[in-house]
Amino acid sequence: MGRFFFTGMLMCVLCIACKDDRQDNKAQGLLVKIQAAYHIKVLFQQQGYNGDSTINIDSAIVQSGLDTLRFNFPAGNERVFLITLQGTGIHIPVINDSKNVELYYNYATRRYGFTNSAASTSLQQLGYAQVKLATRARMLKEWVDSAGKRNAEPALVKDSLSLLKNMNRD
């Protein structure tokens, strides 16, 4: 009986000693849910800085209309990673600012969103704001060009040009 008790106690001690409760050692993961894409290769890449090239970390092929892919971030500091849909020109930046980042992407509408990643969401909103600003600047430039051709009031054209220059500076 003593031998079984000693063996049981030893097993309990070994189990407790081998268990790793530290949250820092858990791998950070990216869950990618892609809708309306068929047979497209998805690349998980680490964005290069200061002229460094982008590094392919992992890849998977979307098989059905709604697939879920799981990638693990490499250990290290927060940085920008890319989800690239090969052959489509689509590159979605992701920042590993939490343990479990989720990306939802609809291939048909080209819309995406994040869960558990405030940094990735902020980066996405910055991109939308840049697109909106570029669209406004392009429309204003077209208006200025057409106004000059149709002999619009010079003061109005001058004000529009100064507004366009200010938009380009910001």
Coordinates of N, CA and C in Angstrom, one line a residue:
M1 N 0.8 -1.2 0.0 CA 0.0 0.0 0.0 C 0.9 1.2 0.0
G2 N 2.0 1.2 0.8 CA 2.9 2.4 0.8 C 3.5 2.7 -0.5
R3 N 3.8 1.6 -1.2 CA 4.5 1.8 -2.5 C 3.5 2.4 -3.5
F4 N 2.2 2.1 -3.5 CA 1.2 2.7 -4.4 C 1.0 4.2 -4.0
F5 N 1.0 4.4 -2.7 CA 0.8 5.8 -2.3 C 2.0 6.7 -2.7
F6 N 3.2 6.1 -2.5 CA 4.4 6.9 -2.9 C 4.5 7.1 -4.4
T7 N 4.1 6.1 -5.2 CA 4.1 6.2 -6.7 C 3.0 7.2 -7.1
G8 N 1.9 7.2 -6.5 CA 0.8 8.2 -6.8 C 1.2 9.6 -6.5
M9 N 1.9 9.8 -5.3 CA 2.3 11.1 -4.9 C 3.4 11.6 -5.9
L10 N 4.3 10.7 -6.3 CA 5.3 11.1 -7.3 C 4.7 11.5 -8.6
M11 N 3.7 10.7 -9.1 CA 3.0 11.1 -10.3 C 2.4 12.4 -10.2
C12 N 1.7 12.7 -9.1 CA 1.1 14.0 -8.9 C 2.1 15.2 -9.0
V13 N 3.2 15.0 -8.3 CA 4.3 16.0 -8.3 C 4.8 16.2 -9.7
L14 N 5.0 15.1 -10.4 CA 5.6 15.3 -11.8 C 4.6 16.0 -12.7
C15 N 3.3 15.6 -12.6 CA 2.2 16.3 -13.4 C 2.2 17.8 -13.1
I16 N 2.2 18.1 -11.8 CA 2.2 19.6 -11.4 C 3.4 20.3 -11.9
A17 N 4.6 19.6 -11.8 CA 5.8 20.3 -12.2 C 5.9 20.5 -13.7
C18 N 5.3 19.6 -14.5 CA 5.4 19.6 -15.9 C 4.4 20.6 -16.5
K19 N 3.3 20.9 -15.8 CA 2.3 21.8 -16.3 C 2.9 23.2 -16.3
D20 N 2.6 23.9 -17.5 CA 3.1 25.3 -17.7 C 1.9 26.2 -17.7
D21 N 1.7 26.9 -16.6 CA 0.6 27.9 -16.5 C 0.9 29.3 -17.0
R22 N 2.1 29.5 -17.4 CA 2.4 30.9 -17.8 C 1.7 31.2 -19.1
Q23 N 1.0 32.3 -19.2 CA 0.3 32.7 -20.4 C 1.2 33.3 -21.4
D24 N 2.4 33.7 -21.0 CA 3.3 34.3 -22.0 C 3.9 33.3 -23.0
N25 N 3.9 32.0 -22.6 CA 4.4 31.0 -23.5 C 3.4 30.5 -24.5
K26 N 2.2 30.9 -24.4 CA 1.2 30.4 -25.3 C 1.4 31.1 -26.6
A27 N 1.3 30.4 -27.7 CA 1.5 31.0 -29.0 C 0.4 31.9 -29.4
Q28 N 0.8 33.0 -30.0 CA -0.2 34.0 -30.5 C -0.8 33.4 -31.8
G29 N -2.1 33.5 -31.9 CA -2.6 32.9 -33.1 C -3.5 33.9 -33.9
L30 N -3.6 33.6 -35.2 CA -4.5 34.4 -36.1 C -5.5 33.4 -36.7
L31 N -6.7 33.7 -36.5 CA -7.8 32.9 -37.1 C -8.4 33.7 -38.3
V32 N -8.3 33.1 -39.5 CA -8.8 33.8 -40.7 C -10.0 33.1 -41.2
K33 N -11.1 33.8 -41.2 CA -12.4 33.3 -41.7 C -12.6 33.9 -43.1
I34 N -12.6 33.1 -44.1 CA -12.8 33.6 -45.5 C -14.1 33.1 -46.1
Q35 N -14.8 34.1 -46.6 CA -16.1 33.7 -47.2 C -16.1 34.0 -48.7
A36 N -16.8 33.2 -49.4 CA -17.0 33.3 -50.9 C -15.7 33.2 -51.7
A37 N -14.7 32.5 -51.2 CA -13.5 32.3 -52.0 C -13.3 30.8 -52.2
Y38 N -12.9 30.4 -53.4 CA -12.8 29.0 -53.7 C -11.4 28.8 -54.4
H39 N -10.7 27.8 -53.8 CA -9.4 27.4 -54.3 C -8.4 28.5 -54.5
I40 N -8.3 29.3 -53.5 CA -7.3 30.4 -53.5 C -6.3 30.2 -52.5
K41 N -5.0 30.4 -52.8 CA -3.9 30.2 -51.9 C -3.8 31.5 -51.0
V42 N -3.8 31.3 -49.7 CA -3.7 32.4 -48.7 C -2.3 32.3 -48.1
L43 N -1.5 33.4 -48.2 CA -0.2 33.4 -47.7 C -0.2 34.2 -46.4
F44 N 0.5 33.7 -45.4 CA 0.7 34.4 -44.1 C 2.1 34.9 -44.1
Q45 N 2.3 36.3 -44.2 CA 3.7 36.8 -44.4 C 4.0 37.8 -43.3
Q46 N 5.3 37.9 -43.1 CA 5.8 38.9 -42.1 C 6.3 40.1 -43.0
Q47 N 5.7 41.3 -42.7 CA 6.1 42.5 -43.5 C 7.5 42.9 -43.2
G48 N 8.3 43.2 -44.2 CA 9.6 43.6 -44.0 C 9.7 45.1 -43.7
Y49 N 10.7 45.5 -43.0 CA 10.9 46.9 -42.6 C 12.2 47.4 -43.2
N50 N 12.2 48.7 -43.5 CA 13.4 49.4 -44.0 C 14.1 48.7 -45.2
G51 N 13.3 48.4 -46.2 CA 13.9 47.7 -47.3 C 14.0 46.2 -47.2
D52 N 13.7 45.6 -46.1 CA 13.8 44.2 -45.9 C 12.6 43.6 -46.8
S53 N 12.9 42.4 -47.3 CA 11.8 41.7 -48.0 C 10.8 41.1 -47.1
T54 N 9.6 40.9 -47.7 CA 8.5 40.2 -47.0 C 8.8 38.7 -46.9
I55 N 8.6 38.1 -45.7 CA 8.9 36.7 -45.5 C 7.6 35.9 -45.5
N56 N 7.6 34.9 -46.3 CA 6.4 33.9 -46.2 C 6.6 33.0 -45.0
I57 N 5.6 33.0 -44.1 CA 5.7 32.2 -42.9 C 4.9 30.9 -43.1
D58 N 3.7 31.0 -43.7 CA 2.9 29.8 -43.8 C 1.9 30.1 -45.0
S59 N 1.2 29.1 -45.4 CA 0.2 29.2 -46.4 C -0.8 28.1 -46.3
A60 N -2.0 28.4 -46.9 CA -3.1 27.4 -47.0 C -3.9 27.7 -48.2
I61 N -4.7 26.7 -48.6 CA -5.5 26.9 -49.8 C -7.0 26.8 -49.3
V62 N -7.8 27.8 -49.6 CA -9.2 27.9 -49.3 C -9.9 26.9 -50.2
Q63 N -10.7 26.0 -49.6 CA -11.3 24.9 -50.4 C -12.8 25.2 -50.7
S64 N -13.5 25.7 -49.7 CA -14.9 25.9 -49.9 C -15.3 27.3 -49.7
G65 N -16.6 27.6 -49.7 CA -17.1 28.9 -49.7 C -16.9 29.6 -48.3
L66 N -16.7 28.9 -47.3 CA -16.5 29.5 -46.0 C -15.5 28.6 -45.2
D67 N -14.2 29.0 -45.3 CA -13.1 28.3 -44.6 C -12.6 29.1 -43.5
T68 N -12.1 28.4 -42.5 CA -11.4 29.0 -41.4 C -9.9 28.4 -41.3
L69 N -9.0 29.4 -41.4 CA -7.6 29.0 -41.4 C -6.9 29.5 -40.1
R70 N -6.0 28.7 -39.6 CA -5.3 29.1 -38.3 C -3.8 29.2 -38.6
F71 N -3.3 30.4 -38.3 CA -1.8 30.7 -38.4 C -1.3 31.1 -37.0
N72 N -0.1 30.8 -36.8 CA 0.6 31.2 -35.5 C 1.6 32.3 -35.8
F73 N 1.5 33.4 -35.0 CA 2.5 34.4 -35.1 C 3.8 33.9 -34.5
P74 N 4.9 34.3 -35.1 CA 6.2 34.0 -34.5 C 6.4 34.7 -33.2
A75 N 7.2 34.2 -32.3 CA 7.4 34.8 -31.0 C 8.2 36.1 -31.3
G76 N 7.9 37.1 -30.5 CA 8.6 38.4 -30.6 C 7.6 39.6 -30.4
N77 N 8.1 40.7 -30.7 CA 7.4 42.0 -30.5 C 6.2 42.1 -31.5
E78 N 5.4 43.1 -31.2 CA 4.3 43.4 -32.1 C 4.9 43.9 -33.4
R79 N 4.3 43.4 -34.5 CA 4.8 43.9 -35.8 C 3.7 43.7 -36.8
V80 N 3.9 44.1 -38.1 CA 2.9 44.0 -39.1 C 3.1 42.7 -39.9
F81 N 2.0 42.0 -40.0 CA 2.0 40.8 -40.8 C 1.0 41.0 -42.0
L82 N 1.0 40.2 -43.0 CA 0.1 40.4 -44.1 C -0.6 39.0 -44.4
I83 N -1.9 39.1 -44.7 CA -2.6 38.0 -45.3 C -2.8 38.4 -46.7
T84 N -2.2 37.6 -47.6 CA -2.2 37.8 -49.0 C -2.9 36.7 -49.7
L85 N -3.9 37.1 -50.6 CA -4.6 36.1 -51.4 C -3.8 36.1 -52.7
Q86 N -3.1 35.0 -53.0 CA -2.2 34.9 -54.1 C -3.0 35.1 -55.4
G87 N -2.4 35.9 -56.3 CA -3.0 36.1 -57.6 C -4.1 37.1 -57.7
T88 N -4.4 37.8 -56.5 CA -5.6 38.7 -56.5 C -5.1 40.1 -56.2
G89 N -3.9 40.3 -55.7 CA -3.5 41.7 -55.4 C -4.0 42.1 -54.0
I90 N -4.6 41.2 -53.3 CA -5.2 41.6 -52.0 C -4.2 41.3 -50.9
H91 N -3.9 42.4 -50.1 CA -2.9 42.3 -49.0 C -3.6 42.9 -47.8
I92 N -3.9 42.1 -46.8 CA -4.5 42.7 -45.6 C -3.5 42.7 -44.4
P93 N -3.2 43.9 -43.9 CA -2.3 44.0 -42.8 C -2.9 43.6 -41.5
V94 N -2.1 42.9 -40.7 CA -2.6 42.4 -39.4 C -1.5 42.7 -38.4
I95 N -1.8 43.2 -37.2 CA -0.8 43.4 -36.1 C -1.1 42.4 -35.0
N96 N -0.1 41.8 -34.5 CA -0.2 40.8 -33.4 C -0.2 41.5 -32.1
D97 N -1.3 42.2 -31.8 CA -1.4 42.9 -30.5 C -2.2 42.2 -29.4
S98 N -2.7 41.0 -29.7 CA -3.3 40.2 -28.7 C -3.1 38.7 -29.0
K99 N -3.5 37.8 -28.1 CA -3.2 36.4 -28.2 C -4.0 35.7 -29.3
N100 N -5.2 36.2 -29.5 CA -6.1 35.5 -30.5 C -6.7 36.6 -31.4
V101 N -6.1 36.9 -32.5 CA -6.6 37.9 -33.4 C -7.5 37.1 -34.4
E102 N -8.6 37.7 -34.8 CA -9.5 37.1 -35.7 C -9.7 38.0 -36.9
L103 N -9.6 37.5 -38.1 CA -9.9 38.3 -39.3 C -11.0 37.7 -40.1
Y104 N -12.0 38.5 -40.4 CA -13.1 38.0 -41.2 C -13.0 38.7 -42.6
Y105 N -13.0 37.9 -43.7 CA -12.8 38.5 -45.0 C -13.9 37.9 -45.9
N106 N -14.6 38.8 -46.6 CA -15.6 38.4 -47.6 C -15.0 38.7 -49.0
Y107 N -14.6 37.6 -49.7 CA -13.9 37.7 -51.0 C -14.9 38.4 -52.0
A108 N -16.1 38.2 -52.0 CA -17.1 38.7 -52.9 C -17.2 40.3 -52.8
T109 N -17.3 40.7 -51.6 CA -17.4 42.2 -51.3 C -16.1 42.9 -51.1
R110 N -15.0 42.2 -50.9 CA -13.7 42.7 -50.5 C -13.7 43.5 -49.2
R111 N -14.6 43.1 -48.3 CA -14.7 43.8 -47.0 C -14.1 42.8 -46.0
Y112 N -13.5 43.4 -45.0 CA -12.9 42.7 -43.9 C -13.0 43.4 -42.6
G113 N -12.8 42.7 -41.5 CA -12.9 43.2 -40.2 C -12.1 42.4 -39.2
F114 N -11.8 42.9 -38.0 CA -11.0 42.2 -37.0 C -11.8 42.1 -35.7
T115 N -11.4 41.1 -35.0 CA -11.9 40.9 -33.6 C -10.6 40.7 -32.8
N116 N -10.6 41.3 -31.6 CA -9.5 41.1 -30.6 C -8.2 41.8 -31.1
S117 N -8.3 42.8 -32.0 CA -7.0 43.5 -32.4 C -7.3 45.0 -32.7
A118 N -7.2 45.8 -31.6 CA -7.4 47.2 -31.8 C -6.4 47.8 -32.7
A119 N -5.2 47.4 -32.7 CA -4.2 47.9 -33.6 C -4.5 47.7 -35.1
S120 N -4.9 46.4 -35.4 CA -5.3 46.1 -36.8 C -6.5 46.9 -37.2
T121 N -7.5 47.0 -36.3 CA -8.7 47.8 -36.7 C -8.3 49.3 -36.9
S122 N -7.4 49.8 -36.1 CA -7.0 51.2 -36.3 C -6.3 51.4 -37.7
L123 N -5.4 50.4 -38.0 CA -4.7 50.4 -39.3 C -5.7 50.3 -40.4
Q124 N -6.8 49.5 -40.3 CA -7.8 49.4 -41.3 C -8.5 50.7 -41.5
Q125 N -8.9 51.4 -40.4 CA -9.6 52.7 -40.5 C -8.7 53.8 -41.1
L126 N -7.4 53.7 -40.8 CA -6.4 54.6 -41.5 C -6.4 54.4 -43.0
G127 N -6.4 53.2 -43.4 CA -6.5 52.9 -44.8 C -7.7 53.4 -45.5
Y128 N -8.9 53.2 -44.8 CA -10.1 53.7 -45.3 C -10.1 55.3 -45.4
A129 N -9.5 55.9 -44.4 CA -9.5 57.4 -44.4 C -8.6 57.9 -45.6
Q130 N -7.5 57.2 -45.8 CA -6.6 57.5 -46.9 C -7.3 57.4 -48.3
V131 N -8.0 56.3 -48.4 CA -8.8 56.1 -49.7 C -9.8 57.2 -49.9
K132 N -10.5 57.6 -48.8 CA -11.5 58.6 -48.9 C -10.9 60.0 -49.2
L133 N -9.7 60.3 -48.6 CA -9.0 61.5 -48.9 C -8.5 61.6 -50.3
A134 N -8.0 60.4 -50.8 CA -7.5 60.4 -52.2 C -8.6 60.5 -53.2
T135 N -9.8 60.0 -52.9 CA -10.9 60.1 -53.7 C -11.4 61.6 -53.8
R136 N -11.4 62.2 -52.7 CA -11.8 63.6 -52.6 C -10.8 64.5 -53.4
A137 N -9.5 64.2 -53.2 CA -8.5 65.0 -53.9 C -8.6 64.8 -55.4
R138 N -8.8 63.5 -55.9 CA -9.0 63.3 -57.3 C -10.2 64.0 -57.9
M139 N -11.3 64.0 -57.2 CA -12.5 64.7 -57.6 C -12.3 66.2 -57.7
L140 N -11.6 66.7 -56.7 CA -11.3 68.2 -56.7 C -10.4 68.5 -57.9
K141 N -9.4 67.7 -58.1 CA -8.4 67.9 -59.2 C -9.1 67.9 -60.6
E142 N -10.0 66.9 -60.7 CA -10.8 66.9 -62.0 C -11.7 68.1 -62.1
W143 N -12.3 68.6 -61.0 CA -13.1 69.8 -61.1 C -12.3 71.0 -61.5
V144 N -11.1 71.1 -60.9 CA -10.2 72.2 -61.2 C -9.8 72.2 -62.6
D145 N -9.5 71.0 -63.1 CA -9.1 70.9 -64.6 C -10.2 71.3 -65.5
S146 N -11.4 70.8 -65.2 CA -12.5 71.1 -66.0 C -13.0 72.6 -65.9
A147 N -12.8 73.2 -64.7 CA -13.2 74.6 -64.5 C -12.2 75.5 -65.3
G148 N -11.0 75.1 -65.4 CA -10.0 75.9 -66.1 C -10.3 75.9 -67.6
K149 N -10.8 74.8 -68.1 CA -11.2 74.6 -69.5 C -12.5 75.4 -69.9
R150 N -13.4 75.5 -68.9 CA -14.6 76.2 -69.3 C -14.6 77.6 -68.8
N151 N -13.5 78.2 -68.5 CA -13.3 79.6 -68.1 C -14.1 80.0 -66.8
A152 N -14.0 79.2 -65.8 CA -14.7 79.5 -64.5 C -14.0 80.7 -63.9
E153 N -14.7 81.2 -62.9 CA -14.2 82.3 -62.1 C -12.8 82.1 -61.6
P154 N -11.8 82.9 -61.9 CA -10.4 82.7 -61.5 C -10.3 82.5 -59.9
A155 N -11.0 83.3 -59.2 CA -10.9 83.3 -57.7 C -11.4 81.9 -57.2
L156 N -12.4 81.3 -57.8 CA -12.9 80.0 -57.4 C -11.9 78.9 -57.7
V157 N -11.3 79.0 -58.9 CA -10.3 78.1 -59.3 C -9.0 78.2 -58.3
K158 N -8.7 79.4 -58.0 CA -7.5 79.6 -57.1 C -7.8 79.1 -55.8
D159 N -9.0 79.3 -55.2 CA -9.3 78.7 -53.9 C -9.3 77.2 -53.9
S160 N -9.8 76.6 -55.0 CA -9.8 75.2 -55.1 C -8.4 74.6 -55.2
L161 N -7.5 75.3 -56.0 CA -6.2 74.9 -56.1 C -5.5 74.9 -54.7
S162 N -5.7 76.0 -53.9 CA -5.1 76.1 -52.6 C -5.6 75.0 -51.7
L163 N -6.9 74.6 -51.8 CA -7.5 73.5 -51.0 C -6.8 72.2 -51.4
L164 N -6.6 72.0 -52.7 CA -6.0 70.8 -53.2 C -4.6 70.7 -52.7
K165 N -3.8 71.8 -52.7 CA -2.5 71.8 -52.2 C -2.4 71.4 -50.7
N166 N -3.4 72.0 -49.9 CA -3.5 71.7 -48.5 C -3.8 70.2 -48.2
M167 N -4.6 69.6 -49.1 CA -5.0 68.2 -48.9 C -3.8 67.4 -49.2
N168 N -2.9 67.8 -50.1 CA -1.7 67.0 -50.4 C -0.7 67.1 -49.4
R169 N -0.7 68.2 -48.6 CA 0.3 68.5 -47.6 C 0.0 67.6 -46.3
D170 N -1.3 67.5 -46.0 CA -1.7 66.8 -44.8 C -1.5 65.3 -45.0

